[in-house]
Coordinates of N, CA and C in Angstrom, one line a residue:
M8 N 0.8 -1.2 0.0 CA 0.0 0.0 0.0 C 0.9 1.3 0.0
N9 N 1.9 1.2 0.8 CA 2.8 2.4 0.9 C 3.5 2.7 -0.4
L10 N 3.9 1.6 -1.1 CA 4.7 1.8 -2.3 C 3.7 2.2 -3.4
S11 N 2.5 1.8 -3.4 CA 1.5 2.2 -4.5 C 1.3 3.7 -4.5
F12 N 1.4 4.3 -3.4 CA 1.2 5.8 -3.3 C 2.2 6.5 -4.2
F13 N 3.4 6.0 -4.3 CA 4.4 6.6 -5.1 C 4.5 6.1 -6.5
D14 N 3.7 5.2 -6.9 CA 3.7 4.7 -8.3 C 3.3 5.8 -9.2
Q15 N 2.5 6.8 -8.8 CA 2.1 7.8 -9.7 C 3.3 8.7 -10.1
F16 N 4.4 8.7 -9.4 CA 5.5 9.6 -9.7 C 6.5 8.9 -10.6
M17 N 6.3 7.6 -11.0 CA 7.2 6.9 -11.9 C 6.8 7.2 -13.3
S18 N 7.9 7.5 -14.1 CA 7.7 7.8 -15.5 C 7.1 6.7 -16.2
P19 N 6.0 6.9 -16.9 CA 5.3 5.8 -17.6 C 6.1 5.3 -18.8
H20 N 6.0 4.0 -19.1 CA 6.7 3.4 -20.2 C 5.7 2.6 -21.1
L21 N 6.0 2.6 -22.4 CA 5.2 1.7 -23.3 C 6.2 1.0 -24.2
L22 N 6.2 -0.3 -24.0 CA 7.2 -1.2 -24.8 C 8.6 -0.8 -24.5
G23 N 8.9 -0.4 -23.3 CA 10.2 0.0 -22.9 C 10.6 1.5 -23.3
I24 N 9.7 2.2 -23.9 CA 10.0 3.6 -24.3 C 9.3 4.5 -23.3
P25 N 10.1 5.4 -22.7 CA 9.5 6.4 -21.7 C 8.6 7.4 -22.5
L26 N 7.5 7.6 -21.8 CA 6.4 8.5 -22.4 C 6.5 9.9 -21.9
I27 N 7.6 10.2 -21.1 CA 7.6 11.6 -20.5 C 7.8 12.6 -21.6
L28 N 8.4 12.3 -22.7 CA 8.6 13.3 -23.8 C 7.3 13.6 -24.4
I29 N 6.4 12.6 -24.5 CA 5.0 12.9 -25.1 C 4.3 13.8 -24.1
S30 N 4.4 13.6 -22.8 CA 3.7 14.4 -21.8 C 4.2 15.8 -21.8
L31 N 5.5 16.0 -22.2 CA 6.1 17.3 -22.2 C 5.6 18.1 -23.5
L32 N 5.4 17.3 -24.5 CA 4.9 18.0 -25.8 C 3.4 18.2 -25.8
F33 N 2.7 17.5 -25.0 CA 1.2 17.6 -25.0 C 0.7 19.0 -24.8
P34 N 1.3 19.8 -23.8 CA 0.7 21.2 -23.7 C 0.7 22.0 -24.9
A35 N 1.7 21.8 -25.8 CA 1.7 22.6 -27.1 C 0.5 22.3 -27.9
L36 N -0.1 21.1 -27.8 CA -1.3 20.7 -28.6 C -2.5 21.6 -28.2
L37 N -2.5 22.1 -27.0 CA -3.6 22.9 -26.5 C -3.6 24.3 -27.0
L38 N -2.5 24.8 -27.5 CA -2.4 26.1 -28.1 C -3.0 26.1 -29.5
P39 N -3.8 27.1 -29.8 CA -4.4 27.2 -31.1 C -3.3 27.4 -32.2
S40 N -3.5 26.8 -33.3 CA -2.6 27.0 -34.4 C -2.6 28.4 -35.0
P41 N -1.5 29.0 -35.5 CA -1.5 30.3 -36.0 C -2.3 30.5 -37.2
R42 N -3.0 31.6 -37.3 CA -3.8 31.9 -38.5 C -3.3 33.2 -39.2
N43 N -3.9 33.6 -40.2 CA -3.5 34.8 -40.9 C -3.8 36.1 -40.1
R44 N -4.8 36.0 -39.2 CA -5.1 37.1 -38.3 C -4.6 36.8 -36.9
W45 N -4.3 37.8 -36.2 CA -3.8 37.6 -34.8 C -4.8 37.0 -33.9
I46 N -6.0 37.6 -33.9 CA -7.1 37.2 -33.1 C -8.3 36.7 -33.9
T47 N -8.7 35.5 -33.8 CA -9.7 34.9 -34.6 C -11.0 34.6 -33.8
N48 N -10.8 34.4 -32.5 CA -12.0 34.0 -31.7 C -11.7 34.5 -30.3
R49 N -12.6 34.2 -29.4 CA -12.5 34.6 -28.0 C -11.4 33.8 -27.3
I50 N -11.2 32.6 -27.7 CA -10.1 31.8 -27.1 C -8.7 32.5 -27.4
S51 N -8.5 32.9 -28.6 CA -7.3 33.5 -29.0 C -7.1 34.9 -28.3
A52 N -8.2 35.6 -28.1 CA -8.2 36.9 -27.4 C -7.8 36.6 -26.0
L53 N -8.4 35.6 -25.3 CA -8.1 35.3 -23.9 C -6.7 34.9 -23.8
Q54 N -6.2 34.1 -24.7 CA -4.8 33.6 -24.7 C -3.9 34.8 -24.8
S55 N -4.1 35.7 -25.7 CA -3.3 36.9 -25.9 C -3.3 37.8 -24.7
W56 N -4.4 37.9 -24.1 CA -4.5 38.7 -22.8 C -3.7 38.1 -21.7
F57 N -3.8 36.8 -21.6 CA -3.2 36.0 -20.5 C -1.6 36.2 -20.7
I58 N -1.1 36.0 -21.9 CA 0.3 36.1 -22.2 C 0.8 37.5 -21.9
Y59 N 0.0 38.5 -22.3 CA 0.4 39.9 -22.1 C 0.5 40.2 -20.6
T60 N -0.5 39.7 -19.8 CA -0.5 39.9 -18.4 C 0.7 39.3 -17.7
I61 N 1.0 38.1 -18.1 CA 2.2 37.4 -17.5 C 3.5 38.1 -17.9
T62 N 3.6 38.5 -19.1 CA 4.8 39.2 -19.6 C 5.0 40.5 -18.9
K63 N 3.9 41.2 -18.8 CA 4.0 42.5 -18.1 C 4.3 42.4 -16.6
Q64 N 3.8 41.4 -16.0 CA 4.1 41.2 -14.6 C 5.5 40.8 -14.3
L65 N 6.1 40.0 -15.2 CA 7.4 39.5 -15.1 C 8.5 40.6 -15.5
M66 N 8.1 41.4 -16.4 CA 9.1 42.4 -17.0 C 9.1 43.7 -16.3
T67 N 8.1 43.9 -15.4 CA 8.0 45.2 -14.7 C 9.2 45.6 -13.9
P68 N 9.7 44.6 -13.1 CA 10.9 45.0 -12.3 C 12.2 45.1 -13.1
L69 N 12.2 44.7 -14.3 CA 13.5 44.6 -15.1 C 13.6 45.9 -15.9
N70 N 14.9 46.2 -16.2 CA 15.1 47.3 -17.2 C 15.0 46.8 -18.6
K71 N 15.4 47.7 -19.5 CA 15.2 47.3 -20.9 C 16.1 46.2 -21.4
K72 N 17.3 46.1 -20.7 CA 18.2 45.0 -21.1 C 17.5 43.6 -20.7
G73 N 16.8 43.6 -19.6 CA 16.2 42.4 -19.2 C 15.0 42.0 -20.1
H74 N 14.4 42.9 -20.9 CA 13.3 42.6 -21.7 C 13.6 41.6 -22.8
K75 N 14.9 41.4 -23.1 CA 15.3 40.4 -24.0 C 14.9 39.0 -23.6
W76 N 14.7 38.8 -22.3 CA 14.3 37.5 -21.7 C 12.8 37.3 -21.7
A77 N 12.0 38.3 -22.2 CA 10.6 38.2 -22.1 C 10.0 36.9 -22.7
L78 N 10.5 36.6 -23.9 CA 10.0 35.4 -24.6 C 10.3 34.1 -23.8
I79 N 11.5 33.9 -23.4 CA 11.8 32.6 -22.7 C 11.1 32.5 -21.4
L80 N 11.1 33.6 -20.6 CA 10.4 33.6 -19.3 C 8.9 33.3 -19.5
S81 N 8.3 34.0 -20.4 CA 6.8 33.8 -20.6 C 6.5 32.4 -21.1
S82 N 7.4 31.9 -22.0 CA 7.2 30.6 -22.5 C 7.3 29.5 -21.4
L83 N 8.3 29.8 -20.5 CA 8.6 28.8 -19.4 C 7.4 28.9 -18.5
M84 N 6.8 30.1 -18.2 CA 5.7 30.2 -17.3 C 4.5 29.4 -17.9
I85 N 4.2 29.6 -19.2 CA 3.0 28.9 -19.8 C 3.3 27.4 -19.8
F86 N 4.5 27.0 -20.0 CA 4.9 25.6 -20.1 C 4.7 24.9 -18.7
L87 N 5.2 25.5 -17.7 CA 5.1 24.9 -16.3 C 3.6 25.0 -15.9
L88 N 2.9 26.0 -16.2 CA 1.5 26.1 -15.8 C 0.7 25.1 -16.5
S89 N 0.9 24.8 -17.7 CA 0.1 23.8 -18.4 C 0.4 22.4 -17.9
I90 N 1.7 22.1 -17.7 CA 2.0 20.8 -17.2 C 1.5 20.6 -15.8
N91 N 1.6 21.6 -14.9 CA 1.1 21.4 -13.5 C -0.4 21.2 -13.5
L92 N -1.1 21.9 -14.3 CA -2.6 21.8 -14.3 C -3.0 20.5 -15.0
L93 N -2.4 20.1 -16.1 CA -2.7 18.8 -16.7 C -2.4 17.7 -15.8
G94 N -1.4 17.8 -14.9 CA -1.1 16.7 -14.0 C -2.1 16.4 -13.0
L95 N -3.1 17.4 -12.8 CA -4.1 17.2 -11.8 C -5.3 16.4 -12.4
L96 N -5.3 16.1 -13.7 CA -6.4 15.3 -14.3 C -6.2 13.8 -13.9
P97 N -7.2 13.1 -13.8 CA -7.1 11.6 -13.5 C -6.3 10.9 -14.6
Y98 N -5.6 9.9 -14.1 CA -4.8 9.0 -15.0 C -3.8 9.8 -15.9
T99 N -3.2 10.8 -15.3 CA -2.2 11.6 -16.0 C -0.9 11.5 -15.2
F100 N 0.2 11.9 -15.8 CA 1.5 12.0 -15.2 C 2.0 13.4 -15.2
T101 N 2.6 13.8 -14.1 CA 3.1 15.2 -14.0 C 4.6 15.2 -14.0
P102 N 5.2 15.6 -15.1 CA 6.7 15.6 -15.2 C 7.3 16.5 -14.2
T103 N 6.7 17.6 -13.8 CA 7.3 18.5 -12.8 C 7.4 17.9 -11.4
T104 N 6.9 16.7 -11.2 CA 7.2 16.0 -9.9 C 8.5 15.3 -9.9
Q105 N 9.2 15.4 -11.0 CA 10.5 14.8 -11.1 C 11.6 15.8 -10.9
L106 N 12.4 15.6 -9.8 CA 13.5 16.5 -9.5 C 14.5 16.7 -10.6
S107 N 14.8 15.7 -11.3 CA 15.7 15.8 -12.4 C 15.3 16.7 -13.5
M108 N 14.0 16.7 -13.8 CA 13.5 17.6 -14.8 C 13.5 19.1 -14.3
N109 N 13.1 19.3 -13.1 CA 13.1 20.6 -12.6 C 14.5 21.2 -12.5
L110 N 15.5 20.4 -12.1 CA 16.8 20.9 -12.0 C 17.4 21.1 -13.4
A111 N 16.9 20.3 -14.4 CA 17.3 20.6 -15.8 C 16.8 21.9 -16.3
L112 N 15.7 22.3 -15.8 CA 15.1 23.6 -16.2 C 15.8 24.8 -15.4
A113 N 16.0 24.5 -14.1 CA 16.5 25.6 -13.2 C 18.0 25.9 -13.4
F114 N 18.8 24.9 -13.5 CA 20.3 25.1 -13.5 C 20.7 25.9 -14.8
P115 N 20.3 25.5 -16.0 CA 20.8 26.3 -17.2 C 20.4 27.8 -17.1
L116 N 19.1 28.0 -16.7 CA 18.6 29.4 -16.7 C 19.3 30.2 -15.6
W117 N 19.5 29.6 -14.4 CA 20.2 30.3 -13.4 C 21.7 30.6 -13.8
L118 N 22.3 29.6 -14.4 CA 23.7 29.8 -14.9 C 23.7 30.9 -16.0
A119 N 22.7 31.0 -16.8 CA 22.7 32.0 -17.8 C 22.6 33.4 -17.2
T120 N 21.8 33.5 -16.2 CA 21.7 34.8 -15.5 C 23.0 35.2 -14.8
L121 N 23.6 34.2 -14.2 CA 24.9 34.4 -13.5 C 26.0 34.9 -14.5
L122 N 26.1 34.1 -15.7 CA 27.1 34.5 -16.7 C 26.8 35.8 -17.3
T123 N 25.5 36.2 -17.4 CA 25.2 37.5 -18.0 C 25.7 38.6 -17.0
G124 N 25.6 38.4 -15.7 CA 26.1 39.4 -14.8 C 27.6 39.5 -14.8
L125 N 28.2 38.3 -14.9 CA 29.7 38.3 -14.9 C 30.3 38.9 -16.1
R126 N 29.5 38.8 -17.2 CA 30.0 39.4 -18.5 C 29.8 40.9 -18.6
N127 N 28.6 41.4 -18.1 CA 28.2 42.8 -18.3 C 28.8 43.6 -17.2
Q128 N 28.7 43.2 -15.9 CA 29.1 44.0 -14.8 C 29.8 43.0 -13.8
P129 N 31.0 42.6 -14.0 CA 31.6 41.6 -13.1 C 31.8 42.2 -11.7
S130 N 32.2 43.5 -11.6 CA 32.4 44.0 -10.2 C 31.2 44.0 -9.4
A131 N 30.0 44.4 -10.0 CA 28.8 44.4 -9.2 C 28.3 43.0 -8.9
S132 N 28.5 42.1 -9.8 CA 28.1 40.7 -9.5 C 28.9 40.1 -8.4
L133 N 30.2 40.3 -8.5 CA 31.0 39.7 -7.4 C 30.9 40.5 -6.1
G134 N 30.4 41.8 -6.2 CA 30.2 42.6 -5.0 C 29.0 42.1 -4.1
H135 N 28.1 41.3 -4.7 CA 27.0 40.7 -3.9 C 27.5 39.6 -2.9
L136 N 28.7 39.1 -3.2 CA 29.3 38.1 -2.2 C 29.8 38.7 -0.9
L137 N 30.0 40.0 -0.9 CA 30.5 40.7 0.3 C 29.7 42.0 0.5
P138 N 28.8 42.0 1.5 CA 28.1 43.3 1.8 C 29.0 44.4 2.2
E139 N 28.6 45.6 1.9 CA 29.5 46.8 2.2 C 29.5 47.0 3.7
G140 N 30.6 47.4 4.2 CA 30.8 47.6 5.6 C 31.0 46.4 6.5
T141 N 31.3 45.3 5.9 CA 31.6 44.0 6.7 C 32.9 44.1 7.5
P142 N 32.9 43.8 8.7 CA 34.1 43.8 9.5 C 35.1 42.8 8.9
T143 N 36.4 43.2 9.0 CA 37.4 42.4 8.4 C 37.5 41.0 8.9
P144 N 37.3 40.7 10.1 CA 37.4 39.2 10.6 C 36.3 38.4 10.0
L145 N 35.2 39.0 9.6 CA 34.0 38.2 9.1 C 34.0 38.1 7.6
I146 N 35.0 38.7 6.9 CA 35.0 38.7 5.4 C 35.1 37.2 4.9
P147 N 36.1 36.4 5.3 CA 36.1 35.0 4.7 C 34.8 34.2 5.0
A148 N 34.3 34.3 6.2 CA 33.1 33.5 6.5 C 31.9 34.0 5.6
L149 N 31.7 35.3 5.5 CA 30.6 35.9 4.7 C 30.7 35.5 3.2
I150 N 32.0 35.5 2.7 CA 32.2 35.2 1.3 C 31.8 33.7 1.1
M151 N 32.1 32.8 2.0 CA 31.8 31.4 1.9 C 30.2 31.2 2.0
I152 N 29.6 32.0 2.9 CA 28.2 31.8 3.1 C 27.4 32.4 1.9
E153 N 27.8 33.5 1.4 CA 27.2 34.1 0.2 C 27.4 33.2 -1.0
T154 N 28.6 32.7 -1.2 CA 28.8 31.8 -2.3 C 28.0 30.5 -2.3
T155 N 27.9 30.0 -1.0 CA 27.0 28.8 -0.9 C 25.6 29.1 -1.2
S156 N 25.1 30.2 -0.7 CA 23.7 30.6 -1.0 C 23.5 30.9 -2.5
L157 N 24.5 31.3 -3.1 CA 24.4 31.6 -4.6 C 24.3 30.3 -5.4
L158 N 25.1 29.3 -4.9 CA 25.2 28.0 -5.7 C 24.0 27.1 -5.4
I159 N 23.3 27.3 -4.3 CA 22.2 26.4 -4.1 C 20.9 27.0 -4.6
R160 N 20.9 28.1 -5.3 CA 19.7 28.7 -5.8 C 19.0 27.7 -6.8
P161 N 19.7 27.2 -7.8 CA 19.0 26.2 -8.7 C 18.5 25.0 -8.0
L162 N 19.2 24.5 -7.0 CA 18.7 23.4 -6.2 C 17.4 23.8 -5.5
A163 N 17.4 25.0 -4.9 CA 16.2 25.4 -4.2 C 15.0 25.6 -5.2
L164 N 15.3 26.1 -6.4 CA 14.2 26.2 -7.3 C 13.6 24.8 -7.7
G165 N 14.4 23.9 -8.0 CA 14.0 22.6 -8.3 C 13.3 21.8 -7.2
V166 N 13.9 21.9 -6.0 CA 13.3 21.2 -4.9 C 12.0 21.8 -4.4
R167 N 11.8 23.1 -4.5 CA 10.6 23.8 -4.1 C 9.4 23.4 -5.0
L168 N 9.7 23.4 -6.3 CA 8.6 22.9 -7.2 C 8.3 21.5 -7.1
T169 N 9.3 20.6 -6.9 CA 9.1 19.2 -6.8 C 8.3 18.9 -5.5
A170 N 8.8 19.5 -4.4 CA 8.2 19.1 -3.1 C 6.7 19.6 -3.0
N171 N 6.4 20.7 -3.5 CA 5.0 21.2 -3.4 C 4.1 20.4 -4.2
L172 N 4.5 20.1 -5.4 CA 3.6 19.3 -6.3 C 3.5 17.8 -5.8
T173 N 4.6 17.3 -5.3 CA 4.6 15.9 -4.8 C 3.7 15.8 -3.6
A174 N 3.8 16.7 -2.7 CA 3.0 16.7 -1.4 C 1.6 16.8 -1.8
G175 N 1.2 17.7 -2.7 CA -0.2 17.8 -3.1 C -0.8 16.6 -3.7
H176 N 0.0 15.9 -4.6 CA -0.5 14.7 -5.2 C -0.7 13.6 -4.2
L177 N 0.3 13.5 -3.3 CA 0.2 12.5 -2.3 C -1.1 12.7 -1.4
L178 N -1.3 13.9 -1.0 CA -2.5 14.2 -0.2 C -3.8 13.9 -0.9
I179 N -3.8 14.2 -2.2 CA -5.0 13.9 -2.9 C -5.3 12.4 -3.0
Q180 N -4.2 11.6 -3.3 CA -4.3 10.2 -3.4 C -4.7 9.6 -2.0
L181 N -4.1 10.1 -0.9 CA -4.4 9.5 0.4 C -5.9 9.8 0.7
I182 N -6.4 11.0 0.5 CA -7.7 11.3 0.9 C -8.7 10.6 0.0
S183 N -8.4 10.5 -1.3 CA -9.3 9.8 -2.2 C -9.4 8.3 -1.9
T184 N -8.2 7.7 -1.5 CA -8.3 6.3 -1.0 C -9.1 6.1 0.2
A185 N -9.0 7.1 1.2 CA -9.8 7.0 2.4 C -11.3 7.2 2.1
T186 N -11.6 8.0 1.1 CA -13.0 8.2 0.7 C -13.6 6.9 0.1
A187 N -12.8 6.3 -0.7 CA -13.3 5.0 -1.3 C -13.4 3.9 -0.3
V188 N -12.5 3.8 0.6 CA -12.5 2.7 1.6 C -13.7 3.0 2.6
L189 N -13.9 4.2 3.0 CA -14.9 4.5 4.0 C -16.3 4.5 3.5
F190 N -16.5 4.5 2.2 CA -17.8 4.7 1.6 C -18.8 3.5 2.0
S191 N -18.2 2.3 2.0 CA -19.0 1.1 2.4 C -19.1 0.9 3.9
I192 N -18.2 1.5 4.6 CA -18.2 1.3 6.1 C -18.9 2.5 6.8
M193 N -18.5 3.7 6.5 CA -19.1 4.9 7.2 C -19.4 5.9 6.1
P194 N -20.6 5.8 5.5 CA -21.0 6.7 4.4 C -20.9 8.2 4.8
T195 N -21.3 8.5 6.0 CA -21.3 9.9 6.4 C -19.9 10.5 6.4
I196 N -19.0 9.7 7.0 CA -17.6 10.2 7.1 C -17.0 10.2 5.7
S197 N -17.4 9.3 4.8 CA -16.9 9.3 3.4 C -17.4 10.6 2.7
I198 N -18.6 11.0 2.9 CA -19.1 12.2 2.3 C -18.3 13.4 2.8
L199 N -18.0 13.5 4.1 CA -17.2 14.6 4.6 C -15.8 14.6 4.0
T200 N -15.2 13.4 3.9 CA -13.9 13.2 3.3 C -13.9 13.7 1.8
A201 N -15.0 13.4 1.1 CA -15.1 13.8 -0.3 C -15.1 15.3 -0.4
C202 N -15.8 16.0 0.6 CA -15.8 17.4 0.6 C -14.4 18.0 0.8
V203 N -13.7 17.4 1.8 CA -12.3 17.8 2.0 C -11.5 17.6 0.7
L204 N -11.7 16.5 0.0 CA -11.0 16.2 -1.2 C -11.3 17.2 -2.3
L205 N -12.5 17.7 -2.4 CA -12.9 18.7 -3.3 C -12.2 20.0 -3.0
L206 N -12.1 20.4 -1.7 CA -11.4 21.6 -1.3 C -9.9 21.5 -1.6
L207 N -9.4 20.3 -1.3 CA -8.0 20.1 -1.5 C -7.6 20.2 -3.0
T208 N -8.5 19.7 -3.8 CA -8.3 19.8 -5.3 C -8.2 21.2 -5.8
I209 N -9.2 22.0 -5.2 CA -9.2 23.4 -5.6 C -7.9 24.1 -5.1
L210 N -7.5 23.7 -3.9 CA -6.2 24.3 -3.4 C -5.0 23.9 -4.2
E211 N -5.0 22.6 -4.7 CA -3.9 22.2 -5.6 C -3.9 22.9 -6.9
V212 N -5.0 23.2 -7.4 CA -5.1 24.0 -8.7 C -4.4 25.4 -8.4
A213 N -4.7 26.0 -7.3 CA -4.0 27.2 -7.0 C -2.5 27.0 -6.7
V214 N -2.1 25.9 -6.1 CA -0.7 25.7 -5.8 C 0.0 25.5 -7.2
A215 N -0.6 24.7 -8.1 CA 0.0 24.5 -9.4 C 0.3 25.8 -10.1
M216 N -0.6 26.7 -10.0 CA -0.5 28.0 -10.7 C 0.6 28.9 -10.0
I217 N 0.5 28.9 -8.7 CA 1.4 29.7 -7.9 C 2.9 29.2 -8.0
Q218 N 3.1 27.9 -8.0 CA 4.4 27.4 -8.1 C 5.1 27.7 -9.4
A219 N 4.3 27.6 -10.5 CA 4.8 28.0 -11.8 C 5.2 29.4 -11.8
Y220 N 4.4 30.3 -11.2 CA 4.7 31.7 -11.2 C 5.9 32.0 -10.3
V221 N 6.0 31.3 -9.2 CA 7.1 31.6 -8.3 C 8.4 31.1 -8.9
F222 N 8.4 30.0 -9.6 CA 9.6 29.5 -10.3 C 10.2 30.5 -11.3
V223 N 9.3 31.1 -12.1 CA 9.7 32.0 -13.1 C 10.0 33.4 -12.5
L224 N 9.2 33.8 -11.5 CA 9.5 35.1 -10.8 C 10.9 35.1 -10.2
L225 N 11.3 34.0 -9.5 CA 12.6 34.0 -8.9 C 13.7 34.0 -9.9
L226 N 13.5 33.4 -11.1 CA 14.5 33.5 -12.2 C 14.6 35.0 -12.6
S227 N 13.4 35.7 -12.7 CA 13.5 37.1 -13.1 C 14.2 37.9 -12.1
L228 N 14.0 37.6 -10.8 CA 14.7 38.3 -9.8 C 16.2 38.1 -9.8
Y229 N 16.6 36.8 -10.1 CA 18.0 36.6 -10.3 C 18.6 37.3 -11.5
L230 N 17.8 37.4 -12.5 CA 18.2 38.2 -13.7 C 18.3 39.7 -13.3
Q231 N 17.4 40.2 -12.5 CA 17.5 41.6 -12.1 C 18.8 41.9 -11.4
E232 N 19.3 41.0 -10.6 CA 20.5 41.2 -9.9 C 21.7 41.3 -10.8
N233 N 21.6 40.8 -12.0 CA 22.8 40.7 -12.8 C 22.7 41.5 -14.1
I234 N 21.8 42.4 -14.2 CA 21.7 43.3 -15.4 C 21.7 44.8 -14.9

């Protein structure tokens, strides 16, 4: 029973072929195909408004140099949001519950922001490792602490996204299993548990959206420090 709760986080296979690539490409199928006109119906108008709102929210703290990252950050936001929400559907697999995938997204983008800062303003980027006015005896310790906090940023991004989604999926499965088991024994308790499950599902929808936004927002903040 305990092992079956974690089976949902195993990458599905068909004839020995991992299906995680198909699940990663599936969100692109939900986007309407391009037409001769920019806006052809209400869905396209809603999609354009949503992308504009996300891009504006992410690019507001950045200067004009950071606006070059608008396309990649907005695309990453929509990608994570689609995968997180699709993973809440029954009999689906959520790739963002895999720490390896989240680290593969977080590390290159974090490294790109770091290298951007070192190339454009190396003095300011290295100056973040030592706060101004630090007493001389504390300089070596603070440099080590700040360097460590800088290097664990991609790990924190990946672990945060993985842990929040994994915990939510486990809670949903535990409560849904309890609801099914208690239905024949204590129907009243089962109904109450089903209500809790409904509220938890709504909460998980919000968590899926918030975690996608937080992931991209932190990347934009790291970029802000280096431009």
